[in-house]
Amino acid sequence: MDRAILFGLFDFVNFHICKRLLNKGIEVEGIHLEETDNSPFLEEKRLEVGRNANLLERSLFQWKSVKEKVTNNTSLIISIYDLFMSKKEEILEDGTVTKPMIQYLEGNKDKVNIVFILPIQMLTSTFRGKEIEKFLSLIKGFGKNTQFIYLPSIYGPWQMPAFLFQKVLVSKYKEISTTNDEREWTLDALFIDDAIESIEELIETGKSGSYILESGKKNHWVRCAECLNISENHAMKNSDESLLLKPDIVTITVKKITPLKTSIQQQIEHVRRLYANRL
């Protein structure tokens, strides 16, 4: 891969993918979905990636009006995981968003690889997400190769407010509810850097397929929660959930598991830097 197009540039997982690719010298075109790229810390994120010549930011309107030459090593990365956890998946029913994607893929179907980053909840019998399923049926089949990468809970710097870890940490600086969100997966967790390393390796293969990333550690979400003094009762929500795995879905244990004290401390320090200065 020598070029990537990211929809929702500053969303949690996508932002870390962007940083990883830029560090590898890969050209990244970040497409703003105005409904999702409205973080109060937008400028802090821009400073984090810096003035990188390989990063091009565009609004959806700008992107669909520009006709560029596409190489055979281009990946179109769509993090539905971020939309799902922020409860903004309805954007996938907006024709002004989906139409440019489809037109782009129709014109480059033999050149572009599609990568869907998805919540692992989609593989359960209780999942209800008609917007996501309809969008996937519209898009899949257009790309040269298509990858579906399913993620459990992801934590680390820039974790979304929907996650319990972030809520607990932010509650030290502002008054917010620290109840567990119904969408959070509590049967496994991955530190963002460890997850992104495996995601990048999968994308680089360019091979079509469906993959689940896992820690390989029993009760890993609970262990993470314990580092933040979060009660184990919060982990009971998914205890009866089971994954409906098709034979073609490959489970991949991430190669690296950053020690919990190190990974959790990174998120603690990041939240402190963001919020302590705003008191």
C-alpha atoms as an extended CHARMM CRD file, in Angstrom:
* protein
*
       279  EXT
         1         1  MET       CA              0.0000000000        0.0000000000        0.0000000000  PROA      1               0.0000000000
         2         2  ASP       CA              1.3650000000        3.3980000000       -0.9460000000  PROA      2               0.0000000000
         3         3  ARG       CA             -1.8260000000        5.4190000000       -0.4580000000  PROA      3               0.0000000000
         4         4  ALA       CA             -4.8130000000        5.3080000000        1.8650000000  PROA      4               0.0000000000
         5         5  ILE       CA             -8.1310000000        7.1380000000        1.9250000000  PROA      5               0.0000000000
         6         6  LEU       CA             -9.6840000000        7.4290000000        5.3990000000  PROA      6               0.0000000000
         7         7  PHE       CA            -13.3060000000        8.4040000000        5.9510000000  PROA      7               0.0000000000
         8         8  GLY       CA            -13.7420000000       10.2340000000        9.2480000000  PROA      8               0.0000000000
         9         9  LEU       CA            -10.1000000000       11.2490000000        9.6140000000  PROA      9               0.0000000000
        10        10  PHE       CA            -10.2100000000       12.2930000000       13.2720000000  PROA      10              0.0000000000
        11        11  ASP       CA            -12.3580000000        9.4470000000       14.6360000000  PROA      11              0.0000000000
        12        12  PHE       CA            -10.6710000000        7.2820000000       17.2850000000  PROA      12              0.0000000000
        13        13  VAL       CA             -9.4380000000        4.2170000000       15.3910000000  PROA      13              0.0000000000
        14        14  ASN       CA             -9.0830000000        6.0440000000       12.0780000000  PROA      14              0.0000000000
        15        15  PHE       CA             -6.9150000000        8.7420000000       13.6510000000  PROA      15              0.0000000000
        16        16  HSD       CA             -4.4810000000        6.1390000000       14.9800000000  PROA      16              0.0000000000
        17        17  ILE       CA             -4.4470000000        4.3820000000       11.6050000000  PROA      17              0.0000000000
        18        18  CYS       CA             -3.6160000000        7.7460000000       10.0370000000  PROA      18              0.0000000000
        19        19  LYS       CA             -0.6870000000        8.3220000000       12.4110000000  PROA      19              0.0000000000
        20        20  ARG       CA              0.6640000000        4.8110000000       11.8410000000  PROA      20              0.0000000000
        21        21  LEU       CA              0.5520000000        5.1320000000        8.0630000000  PROA      21              0.0000000000
        22        22  LEU       CA              2.1340000000        8.5700000000        8.0820000000  PROA      22              0.0000000000
        23        23  ASN       CA              4.9600000000        7.2500000000       10.2490000000  PROA      23              0.0000000000
        24        24  LYS       CA              5.5140000000        4.5510000000        7.6170000000  PROA      24              0.0000000000
        25        25  GLY       CA              5.7750000000        7.1840000000        4.8840000000  PROA      25              0.0000000000
        26        26  ILE       CA              2.4160000000        6.3160000000        3.3000000000  PROA      26              0.0000000000
        27        27  GLU       CA              0.3110000000        9.0320000000        1.7010000000  PROA      27              0.0000000000
        28        28  VAL       CA             -2.9800000000        9.5590000000        3.5340000000  PROA      28              0.0000000000
        29        29  GLU       CA             -6.0230000000       11.3900000000        2.2400000000  PROA      29              0.0000000000
        30        30  GLY       CA             -8.3670000000       12.1330000000        5.1180000000  PROA      30              0.0000000000
        31        31  ILE       CA            -11.9880000000       12.7970000000        4.2590000000  PROA      31              0.0000000000
        32        32  HSD       CA            -13.9610000000       14.8630000000        6.7550000000  PROA      32              0.0000000000
        33        33  LEU       CA            -17.4540000000       13.6990000000        7.5670000000  PROA      33              0.0000000000
        34        34  GLU       CA            -18.6220000000       16.8960000000        9.2160000000  PROA      34              0.0000000000
        35        35  GLU       CA            -21.0970000000       15.0350000000       11.3880000000  PROA      35              0.0000000000
        36        36  THR       CA            -18.2860000000       13.0280000000       13.0270000000  PROA      36              0.0000000000
        37        37  ASP       CA            -15.1870000000       15.2260000000       12.7960000000  PROA      37              0.0000000000
        38        38  ASN       CA            -16.4250000000       17.7250000000       15.3810000000  PROA      38              0.0000000000
        39        39  SER       CA            -14.2060000000       16.8250000000       18.3290000000  PROA      39              0.0000000000
        40        40  PRO       CA            -13.6070000000       19.6270000000       20.8500000000  PROA      40              0.0000000000
        41        41  PHE       CA             -9.9350000000       18.6020000000       20.6220000000  PROA      41              0.0000000000
        42        42  LEU       CA             -9.6870000000       18.8170000000       16.8410000000  PROA      42              0.0000000000
        43        43  GLU       CA             -6.7860000000       21.2410000000       16.8820000000  PROA      43              0.0000000000
        44        44  GLU       CA             -4.8860000000       19.0650000000       19.3730000000  PROA      44              0.0000000000
        45        45  LYS       CA             -5.2130000000       16.1540000000       16.9500000000  PROA      45              0.0000000000
        46        46  ARG       CA             -3.9740000000       18.2790000000       14.0700000000  PROA      46              0.0000000000
        47        47  LEU       CA             -0.9450000000       19.2500000000       16.1240000000  PROA      47              0.0000000000
        48        48  GLU       CA             -0.2780000000       15.5930000000       16.8660000000  PROA      48              0.0000000000
        49        49  VAL       CA              0.0920000000       14.6920000000       13.1860000000  PROA      49              0.0000000000
        50        50  GLY       CA              1.8830000000       17.9760000000       12.5050000000  PROA      50              0.0000000000
        51        51  ARG       CA              2.5830000000       19.5070000000        9.1270000000  PROA      51              0.0000000000
        52        52  ASN       CA              3.0640000000       16.2450000000        7.2790000000  PROA      52              0.0000000000
        53        53  ALA       CA              3.4730000000       16.4990000000        3.5190000000  PROA      53              0.0000000000
        54        54  ASN       CA              1.9030000000       13.0430000000        3.1370000000  PROA      54              0.0000000000
        55        55  LEU       CA             -1.3800000000       14.0770000000        4.7850000000  PROA      55              0.0000000000
        56        56  LEU       CA             -4.0980000000       15.7290000000        2.7310000000  PROA      56              0.0000000000
        57        57  GLU       CA             -7.3140000000       16.8000000000        4.4720000000  PROA      57              0.0000000000
        58        58  ARG       CA            -10.4660000000       17.2560000000        2.4250000000  PROA      58              0.0000000000
        59        59  SER       CA            -14.1390000000       17.7090000000        3.0730000000  PROA      59              0.0000000000
        60        60  LEU       CA            -16.4490000000       15.1830000000        1.4600000000  PROA      60              0.0000000000
        61        61  PHE       CA            -17.5550000000       17.8930000000       -0.9630000000  PROA      61              0.0000000000
        62        62  GLN       CA            -13.9520000000       18.6270000000       -1.9750000000  PROA      62              0.0000000000
        63        63  TRP       CA            -13.1170000000       14.9520000000       -2.3470000000  PROA      63              0.0000000000
        64        64  LYS       CA            -16.0340000000       14.0790000000       -4.6160000000  PROA      64              0.0000000000
        65        65  SER       CA            -15.3150000000       17.0340000000       -6.8920000000  PROA      65              0.0000000000
        66        66  VAL       CA            -11.6460000000       16.1400000000       -7.4360000000  PROA      66              0.0000000000
        67        67  LYS       CA            -10.6820000000       13.5190000000      -10.0070000000  PROA      67              0.0000000000
        68        68  GLU       CA             -7.3230000000       11.9790000000       -9.1880000000  PROA      68              0.0000000000
        69        69  LYS       CA             -5.2710000000        9.2380000000      -10.7240000000  PROA      69              0.0000000000
        70        70  VAL       CA             -5.5990000000        6.1150000000       -8.5810000000  PROA      70              0.0000000000
        71        71  THR       CA             -2.7540000000        3.6310000000       -8.1350000000  PROA      71              0.0000000000
        72        72  ASN       CA             -3.1540000000       -0.1190000000       -7.7180000000  PROA      72              0.0000000000
        73        73  ASN       CA             -1.8760000000        0.1490000000       -4.1450000000  PROA      73              0.0000000000
        74        74  THR       CA             -4.6560000000        2.3830000000       -2.8120000000  PROA      74              0.0000000000
        75        75  SER       CA             -6.7410000000        1.3140000000        0.2010000000  PROA      75              0.0000000000
        76        76  LEU       CA            -10.1070000000        2.8500000000        1.0870000000  PROA      76              0.0000000000
        77        77  ILE       CA            -10.5020000000        2.4810000000        4.8740000000  PROA      77              0.0000000000
        78        78  ILE       CA            -13.9100000000        2.9490000000        6.4800000000  PROA      78              0.0000000000
        79        79  SER       CA            -14.1310000000        2.6730000000       10.2790000000  PROA      79              0.0000000000
        80        80  ILE       CA            -17.7100000000        1.7060000000       10.9620000000  PROA      80              0.0000000000
        81        81  TYR       CA            -16.4410000000        0.7700000000       14.4320000000  PROA      81              0.0000000000
        82        82  ASP       CA            -16.0210000000        4.4690000000       15.2510000000  PROA      82              0.0000000000
        83        83  LEU       CA            -19.4690000000        5.3460000000       13.9150000000  PROA      83              0.0000000000
        84        84  PHE       CA            -21.0790000000        2.5050000000       15.8640000000  PROA      84              0.0000000000
        85        85  MET       CA            -19.4770000000        3.3860000000       19.1940000000  PROA      85              0.0000000000
        86        86  SER       CA            -20.3450000000        7.0720000000       18.7960000000  PROA      86              0.0000000000
        87        87  LYS       CA            -23.9120000000        6.1150000000       17.7430000000  PROA      87              0.0000000000
        88        88  LYS       CA            -23.6340000000        7.9200000000       14.4280000000  PROA      88              0.0000000000
        89        89  GLU       CA            -24.1440000000        4.9930000000       12.0550000000  PROA      89              0.0000000000
        90        90  GLU       CA            -27.2280000000        6.7050000000       10.6070000000  PROA      90              0.0000000000
        91        91  ILE       CA            -24.8110000000        8.7110000000        8.4730000000  PROA      91              0.0000000000
        92        92  LEU       CA            -24.4520000000        5.5400000000        6.4000000000  PROA      92              0.0000000000
        93        93  GLU       CA            -28.0100000000        6.0650000000        5.1510000000  PROA      93              0.0000000000
        94        94  ASP       CA            -27.2040000000        9.5610000000        3.9060000000  PROA      94              0.0000000000
        95        95  GLY       CA            -26.9630000000        9.4710000000        0.1230000000  PROA      95              0.0000000000
        96        96  THR       CA            -24.7360000000       12.5570000000        0.0850000000  PROA      96              0.0000000000
        97        97  VAL       CA            -22.1600000000       10.4550000000        1.9480000000  PROA      97              0.0000000000
        98        98  THR       CA            -22.5720000000        7.0460000000        0.3210000000  PROA      98              0.0000000000
        99        99  LYS       CA            -23.0620000000        8.1570000000       -3.2880000000  PROA      99              0.0000000000
       100       100  PRO       CA            -19.5390000000        9.6450000000       -3.6870000000  PROA      100             0.0000000000
       101       101  MET       CA            -18.0340000000        6.4540000000       -2.2300000000  PROA      101             0.0000000000
       102       102  ILE       CA            -19.9420000000        4.2500000000       -4.6400000000  PROA      102             0.0000000000
       103       103  GLN       CA            -19.1130000000        6.4440000000       -7.6290000000  PROA      103             0.0000000000
       104       104  TYR       CA            -15.4430000000        6.4210000000       -6.6770000000  PROA      104             0.0000000000
       105       105  LEU       CA            -15.4060000000        2.6370000000       -6.3500000000  PROA      105             0.0000000000
       106       106  GLU       CA            -17.3220000000        2.1080000000       -9.5720000000  PROA      106             0.0000000000
       107       107  GLY       CA            -14.6480000000        4.0620000000      -11.3950000000  PROA      107             0.0000000000
       108       108  ASN       CA            -11.7400000000        2.3110000000       -9.6570000000  PROA      108             0.0000000000
       109       109  LYS       CA            -13.0720000000       -1.1340000000       -8.7790000000  PROA      109             0.0000000000
       110       110  ASP       CA            -10.0500000000       -2.9630000000      -10.2050000000  PROA      110             0.0000000000
       111       111  LYS       CA             -7.5310000000       -0.7980000000       -8.3490000000  PROA      111             0.0000000000
       112       112  VAL       CA             -8.7990000000       -0.0150000000       -4.8500000000  PROA      112             0.0000000000
       113       113  ASN       CA             -8.8100000000       -2.3310000000       -1.8360000000  PROA      113             0.0000000000
       114       114  ILE       CA            -11.6530000000       -1.7420000000        0.6460000000  PROA      114             0.0000000000
       115       115  VAL       CA            -11.0690000000       -2.1480000000        4.3830000000  PROA      115             0.0000000000
       116       116  PHE       CA            -14.0170000000       -2.1410000000        6.7900000000  PROA      116             0.0000000000
       117       117  ILE       CA            -13.1740000000       -1.7180000000       10.4800000000  PROA      117             0.0000000000
       118       118  LEU       CA            -16.1610000000       -3.1920000000       12.3110000000  PROA      118             0.0000000000
       119       119  PRO       CA            -17.4370000000       -3.7790000000       15.8750000000  PROA      119             0.0000000000
       120       120  ILE       CA            -17.2690000000       -7.4000000000       17.0170000000  PROA      120             0.0000000000
       121       121  GLN       CA            -20.8900000000       -7.0220000000       18.1650000000  PROA      121             0.0000000000
       122       122  MET       CA            -21.9080000000       -7.5070000000       14.5350000000  PROA      122             0.0000000000
       123       123  LEU       CA            -21.0900000000      -11.1960000000       14.9570000000  PROA      123             0.0000000000
       124       124  THR       CA            -23.6290000000      -11.7550000000       17.7480000000  PROA      124             0.0000000000
       125       125  SER       CA            -27.2470000000      -12.8510000000       17.4540000000  PROA      125             0.0000000000
       126       126  THR       CA            -28.4340000000       -9.7460000000       19.2910000000  PROA      126             0.0000000000
       127       127  PHE       CA            -26.8410000000       -7.2170000000       16.9290000000  PROA      127             0.0000000000
       128       128  ARG       CA            -29.2930000000       -4.8070000000       15.3630000000  PROA      128             0.0000000000
       129       129  GLY       CA            -27.7880000000       -2.4300000000       12.8520000000  PROA      129             0.0000000000
       130       130  LYS       CA            -29.8130000000       -2.1380000000        9.6910000000  PROA      130             0.0000000000
       131       131  GLU       CA            -27.9340000000        1.0130000000        8.6290000000  PROA      131             0.0000000000
       132       132  ILE       CA            -24.6000000000       -0.7920000000        8.7670000000  PROA      132             0.0000000000
       133       133  GLU       CA            -25.8210000000       -3.9470000000        7.0730000000  PROA      133             0.0000000000
       134       134  LYS       CA            -27.4730000000       -1.9900000000        4.2740000000  PROA      134             0.0000000000
       135       135  PHE       CA            -24.3180000000        0.0670000000        3.7260000000  PROA      135             0.0000000000
       136       136  LEU       CA            -22.1140000000       -3.0290000000        3.5810000000  PROA      136             0.0000000000
       137       137  SER       CA            -24.4080000000       -4.6140000000        1.0140000000  PROA      137             0.0000000000
       138       138  LEU       CA            -24.1120000000       -1.4580000000       -1.1070000000  PROA      138             0.0000000000
       139       139  ILE       CA            -20.3320000000       -1.2230000000       -0.9750000000  PROA      139             0.0000000000
       140       140  LYS       CA            -18.9030000000       -4.7280000000       -0.8330000000  PROA      140             0.0000000000
       141       141  GLY       CA            -18.0390000000       -6.2340000000       -4.1670000000  PROA      141             0.0000000000
       142       142  PHE       CA            -16.8290000000       -2.9620000000       -5.6530000000  PROA      142             0.0000000000
       143       143  GLY       CA            -13.2070000000       -3.1920000000       -4.5390000000  PROA      143             0.0000000000
       144       144  LYS       CA            -10.3780000000       -5.2290000000       -5.9850000000  PROA      144             0.0000000000
       145       145  ASN       CA            -10.1200000000       -6.8880000000       -2.5660000000  PROA      145             0.0000000000
       146       146  THR       CA            -12.3040000000       -6.4090000000        0.5040000000  PROA      146             0.0000000000
       147       147  GLN       CA            -11.3270000000       -6.9390000000        4.1290000000  PROA      147             0.0000000000
       148       148  PHE       CA            -13.6220000000       -7.0390000000        7.1600000000  PROA      148             0.0000000000
       149       149  ILE       CA            -11.7270000000       -6.5030000000       10.4300000000  PROA      149             0.0000000000
       150       150  TYR       CA            -13.7430000000       -6.9540000000       13.6300000000  PROA      150             0.0000000000
       151       151  LEU       CA            -12.5550000000       -5.3230000000       16.8610000000  PROA      151             0.0000000000
       152       152  PRO       CA            -13.4470000000       -5.7930000000       20.5540000000  PROA      152             0.0000000000
       153       153  SER       CA            -13.1370000000       -2.8540000000       22.9610000000  PROA      153             0.0000000000
       154       154  ILE       CA            -10.2000000000       -0.6370000000       22.0330000000  PROA      154             0.0000000000
       155       155  TYR       CA             -8.6090000000        1.6350000000       24.6290000000  PROA      155             0.0000000000
       156       156  GLY       CA             -5.7750000000        4.1390000000       24.7940000000  PROA      156             0.0000000000
       157       157  PRO       CA             -5.1730000000        7.8340000000       24.0350000000  PROA      157             0.0000000000
       158       158  TRP       CA             -8.1150000000        9.5200000000       22.2760000000  PROA      158             0.0000000000
       159       159  GLN       CA            -10.5670000000        6.7830000000       23.3130000000  PROA      159             0.0000000000
       160       160  MET       CA            -14.1250000000        7.9010000000       22.6230000000  PROA      160             0.0000000000
       161       161  PRO       CA            -16.3170000000        9.2010000000       25.4850000000  PROA      161             0.0000000000
       162       162  ALA       CA            -18.6740000000        6.2450000000       25.0210000000  PROA      162             0.0000000000
       163       163  PHE       CA            -16.1560000000        3.8620000000       26.6140000000  PROA      163             0.0000000000
       164       164  LEU       CA            -16.1830000000        3.3080000000       30.3710000000  PROA      164             0.0000000000
       165       165  PHE       CA            -12.4190000000        3.7060000000       30.8080000000  PROA      165             0.0000000000
       166       166  GLN       CA            -12.5180000000        7.1740000000       29.2790000000  PROA      166             0.0000000000
       167       167  LYS       CA            -15.5920000000        8.1400000000       31.2870000000  PROA      167             0.0000000000
       168       168  VAL       CA            -13.9290000000        7.1910000000       34.5600000000  PROA      168             0.0000000000
       169       169  LEU       CA            -10.7630000000        9.0970000000       33.7190000000  PROA      169             0.0000000000
       170       170  VAL       CA            -12.5560000000       12.2230000000       32.4870000000  PROA      170             0.0000000000
       171       171  SER       CA            -14.8420000000       12.2100000000       35.5530000000  PROA      171             0.0000000000
       172       172  LYS       CA            -11.8300000000       13.3000000000       37.6090000000  PROA      172             0.0000000000
       173       173  TYR       CA            -11.8740000000       16.6130000000       35.7550000000  PROA      173             0.0000000000
       174       174  LYS       CA            -15.5560000000       17.2010000000       34.9610000000  PROA      174             0.0000000000
       175       175  GLU       CA            -18.8980000000       15.9370000000       36.1600000000  PROA      175             0.0000000000
       176       176  ILE       CA            -20.1230000000       13.1590000000       33.8470000000  PROA      176             0.0000000000
       177       177  SER       CA            -21.9780000000        9.8690000000       34.1610000000  PROA      177             0.0000000000
       178       178  THR       CA            -19.7720000000        6.8030000000       34.5350000000  PROA      178             0.0000000000
       179       179  THR       CA            -22.3490000000        4.1730000000       33.6480000000  PROA      179             0.0000000000
       180       180  ASN       CA            -21.4150000000        1.4080000000       31.2350000000  PROA      180             0.0000000000
       181       181  ASP       CA            -22.6240000000        1.9810000000       27.6720000000  PROA      181             0.0000000000
       182       182  GLU       CA            -24.8030000000       -0.7780000000       26.2380000000  PROA      182             0.0000000000
       183       183  ARG       CA            -22.5840000000       -0.9400000000       23.1510000000  PROA      183             0.0000000000
       184       184  GLU       CA            -19.2900000000       -1.5300000000       24.9170000000  PROA      184             0.0000000000
       185       185  TRP       CA            -17.8460000000       -5.0340000000       24.4840000000  PROA      185             0.0000000000
       186       186  THR       CA            -16.5450000000       -6.2680000000       27.8340000000  PROA      186             0.0000000000
       187       187  LEU       CA            -15.3070000000       -9.7440000000       26.8870000000  PROA      187             0.0000000000
       188       188  ASP       CA            -12.0050000000       -8.5470000000       25.4690000000  PROA      188             0.0000000000
       189       189  ALA       CA             -9.9450000000       -5.4020000000       25.0180000000  PROA      189             0.0000000000
       190       190  LEU       CA             -6.9700000000       -4.2780000000       22.9680000000  PROA      190             0.0000000000
       191       191  PHE       CA             -4.6210000000       -1.3580000000       23.4430000000  PROA      191             0.0000000000
       192       192  ILE       CA             -4.8850000000        0.8820000000       20.4070000000  PROA      192             0.0000000000
       193       193  ASP       CA             -1.2110000000        0.6060000000       19.3850000000  PROA      193             0.0000000000
       194       194  ASP       CA             -1.3410000000       -3.1990000000       19.5000000000  PROA      194             0.0000000000
       195       195  ALA       CA             -4.5520000000       -3.2890000000       17.4550000000  PROA      195             0.0000000000
       196       196  ILE       CA             -3.2770000000       -0.8190000000       14.8430000000  PROA      196             0.0000000000
       197       197  GLU       CA             -0.1000000000       -2.8240000000       14.2820000000  PROA      197             0.0000000000
       198       198  SER       CA             -2.1580000000       -5.9040000000       13.3810000000  PROA      198             0.0000000000
       199       199  ILE       CA             -4.6330000000       -3.8760000000       11.3070000000  PROA      199             0.0000000000
       200       200  GLU       CA             -1.8120000000       -2.3980000000        9.2590000000  PROA      200             0.0000000000
       201       201  GLU       CA             -0.2550000000       -5.8170000000        8.6680000000  PROA      201             0.0000000000
       202       202  LEU       CA             -3.6050000000       -7.1570000000        7.4290000000  PROA      202             0.0000000000
       203       203  ILE       CA             -4.1150000000       -4.1980000000        5.1110000000  PROA      203             0.0000000000
       204       204  GLU       CA             -0.6250000000       -4.6230000000        3.6880000000  PROA      204             0.0000000000
       205       205  THR       CA             -1.4000000000       -8.2090000000        2.6450000000  PROA      205             0.0000000000
       206       206  GLY       CA             -4.1770000000       -6.9100000000        0.3720000000  PROA      206             0.0000000000
       207       207  LYS       CA             -5.9420000000      -10.2530000000        0.7420000000  PROA      207             0.0000000000
       208       208  SER       CA             -9.7190000000      -10.3900000000        0.9140000000  PROA      208             0.0000000000
       209       209  GLY       CA            -11.1420000000      -11.9520000000        4.0470000000  PROA      209             0.0000000000
       210       210  SER       CA            -12.8440000000      -11.5390000000        7.4100000000  PROA      210             0.0000000000
       211       211  TYR       CA            -10.7740000000      -11.2770000000       10.5750000000  PROA      211             0.0000000000
       212       212  ILE       CA            -11.3320000000      -10.9210000000       14.3250000000  PROA      212             0.0000000000
       213       213  LEU       CA             -8.5860000000       -9.3430000000       16.3960000000  PROA      213             0.0000000000
       214       214  GLU       CA             -8.2500000000      -10.6030000000       19.9600000000  PROA      214             0.0000000000
       215       215  SER       CA             -5.8810000000      -10.2510000000       22.8880000000  PROA      215             0.0000000000
       216       216  GLY       CA             -5.6330000000      -13.9800000000       23.5610000000  PROA      216             0.0000000000
       217       217  LYS       CA             -5.8700000000      -13.1150000000       27.2660000000  PROA      217             0.0000000000
       218       218  LYS       CA             -8.7370000000      -14.3530000000       29.4290000000  PROA      218             0.0000000000
       219       219  ASN       CA            -10.8540000000      -11.5740000000       30.9800000000  PROA      219             0.0000000000
       220       220  HSD       CA             -8.5660000000       -8.9390000000       29.5210000000  PROA      220             0.0000000000
       221       221  TRP       CA            -11.1910000000       -6.1660000000       29.6410000000  PROA      221             0.0000000000
       222       222  VAL       CA            -11.7290000000       -6.9180000000       33.3360000000  PROA      222             0.0000000000
       223       223  ARG       CA             -7.9950000000       -6.7560000000       34.0050000000  PROA      223             0.0000000000
       224       224  CYS       CA             -7.8390000000       -3.3760000000       32.2750000000  PROA      224             0.0000000000
       225       225  ALA       CA            -10.7940000000       -2.1880000000       34.3440000000  PROA      225             0.0000000000
       226       226  GLU       CA             -9.1320000000       -3.3170000000       37.5540000000  PROA      226             0.0000000000
       227       227  CYS       CA             -6.1720000000       -1.0560000000       36.7620000000  PROA      227             0.0000000000
       228       228  LEU       CA             -8.6380000000        1.8360000000       36.9120000000  PROA      228             0.0000000000
       229       229  ASN       CA            -10.3960000000        0.5160000000       40.0390000000  PROA      229             0.0000000000
       230       230  ILE       CA            -13.5480000000       -0.2330000000       38.0530000000  PROA      230             0.0000000000
       231       231  SER       CA            -15.8530000000       -2.8440000000       39.5730000000  PROA      231             0.0000000000
       232       232  GLU       CA            -16.0580000000       -6.2310000000       37.8650000000  PROA      232             0.0000000000
       233       233  ASN       CA            -19.8540000000       -5.8400000000       37.8440000000  PROA      233             0.0000000000
       234       234  HSD       CA            -19.4550000000       -3.5570000000       34.8230000000  PROA      234             0.0000000000
       235       235  ALA       CA            -18.1540000000       -6.5260000000       32.8550000000  PROA      235             0.0000000000
       236       236  MET       CA            -21.2550000000       -8.6730000000       33.2580000000  PROA      236             0.0000000000
       237       237  LYS       CA            -23.2350000000       -7.1630000000       30.3850000000  PROA      237             0.0000000000
       238       238  ASN       CA            -21.6670000000       -9.3030000000       27.6410000000  PROA      238             0.0000000000
       239       239  SER       CA            -21.1870000000      -12.4240000000       29.7680000000  PROA      239             0.0000000000
       240       240  ASP       CA            -23.8640000000      -14.3930000000       27.9230000000  PROA      240             0.0000000000
       241       241  GLU       CA            -22.9510000000      -13.1470000000       24.4360000000  PROA      241             0.0000000000
       242       242  SER       CA            -21.5310000000      -15.6520000000       21.9900000000  PROA      242             0.0000000000
       243       243  LEU       CA            -20.0880000000      -14.9890000000       18.5890000000  PROA      243             0.0000000000
       244       244  LEU       CA            -21.7090000000      -16.5260000000       15.5260000000  PROA      244             0.0000000000
       245       245  LEU       CA            -18.5710000000      -17.3870000000       13.6230000000  PROA      245             0.0000000000
       246       246  LYS       CA            -18.7010000000      -18.4770000000       10.0090000000  PROA      246             0.0000000000
       247       247  PRO       CA            -15.9860000000      -20.8640000000        8.7890000000  PROA      247             0.0000000000
       248       248  ASP       CA            -14.3680000000      -18.1510000000        6.6720000000  PROA      248             0.0000000000
       249       249  ILE       CA            -13.7390000000      -15.7910000000        9.6150000000  PROA      249             0.0000000000
       250       250  VAL       CA            -10.1390000000      -15.9360000000       10.8440000000  PROA      250             0.0000000000
       251       251  THR       CA             -9.3170000000      -15.1090000000       14.4650000000  PROA      251             0.0000000000
       252       252  ILE       CA             -5.9820000000      -13.3560000000       14.8900000000  PROA      252             0.0000000000
       253       253  THR       CA             -4.2590000000      -12.8700000000       18.2310000000  PROA      253             0.0000000000
       254       254  VAL       CA             -2.3450000000       -9.6030000000       18.1070000000  PROA      254             0.0000000000
       255       255  LYS       CA              1.4160000000      -10.1060000000       18.0990000000  PROA      255             0.0000000000
       256       256  LYS       CA              2.1350000000       -7.5860000000       20.8200000000  PROA      256             0.0000000000
       257       257  ILE       CA              0.3310000000       -7.0000000000       24.1080000000  PROA      257             0.0000000000
       258       258  THR       CA              1.6060000000       -3.8490000000       25.7590000000  PROA      258             0.0000000000
       259       259  PRO       CA              1.8170000000       -4.3570000000       29.5510000000  PROA      259             0.0000000000
       260       260  LEU       CA             -1.3640000000       -3.1240000000       31.2370000000  PROA      260             0.0000000000
       261       261  LYS       CA              0.3820000000       -0.6700000000       33.5270000000  PROA      261             0.0000000000
       262       262  THR       CA              2.0820000000        0.9140000000       30.5170000000  PROA      262             0.0000000000
       263       263  SER       CA             -0.9550000000        1.0690000000       28.2500000000  PROA      263             0.0000000000
       264       264  ILE       CA             -3.4020000000        2.2710000000       30.9080000000  PROA      264             0.0000000000
       265       265  GLN       CA             -0.9120000000        4.8670000000       32.1030000000  PROA      265             0.0000000000
       266       266  GLN       CA             -0.6810000000        6.2580000000       28.5720000000  PROA      266             0.0000000000
       267       267  GLN       CA             -4.4310000000        6.8380000000       28.5430000000  PROA      267             0.0000000000
       268       268  ILE       CA             -4.3550000000        8.3360000000       32.0560000000  PROA      268             0.0000000000
       269       269  GLU       CA             -1.6030000000       10.7750000000       31.1160000000  PROA      269             0.0000000000
       270       270  HSD       CA             -3.3070000000       11.6930000000       27.8570000000  PROA      270             0.0000000000
       271       271  VAL       CA             -6.5850000000       12.5440000000       29.5870000000  PROA      271             0.0000000000
       272       272  ARG       CA             -4.6940000000       14.5630000000       32.1880000000  PROA      272             0.0000000000
       273       273  ARG       CA             -2.9400000000       16.6090000000       29.4900000000  PROA      273             0.0000000000
       274       274  LEU       CA             -6.2080000000       17.3010000000       27.6930000000  PROA      274             0.0000000000
       275       275  TYR       CA             -8.3840000000       18.1930000000       30.6710000000  PROA      275             0.0000000000
       276       276  ALA       CA             -6.1060000000       19.5150000000       33.4150000000  PROA      276             0.0000000000
       277       277  ASN       CA             -5.3160000000       22.6130000000       31.3600000000  PROA      277             0.0000000000
       278       278  ARG       CA             -9.0250000000       23.2970000000       30.8480000000  PROA      278             0.0000000000
       279       279  LEU       CA             -9.9620000000       23.4840000000       34.5110000000  PROA      279             0.0000000000
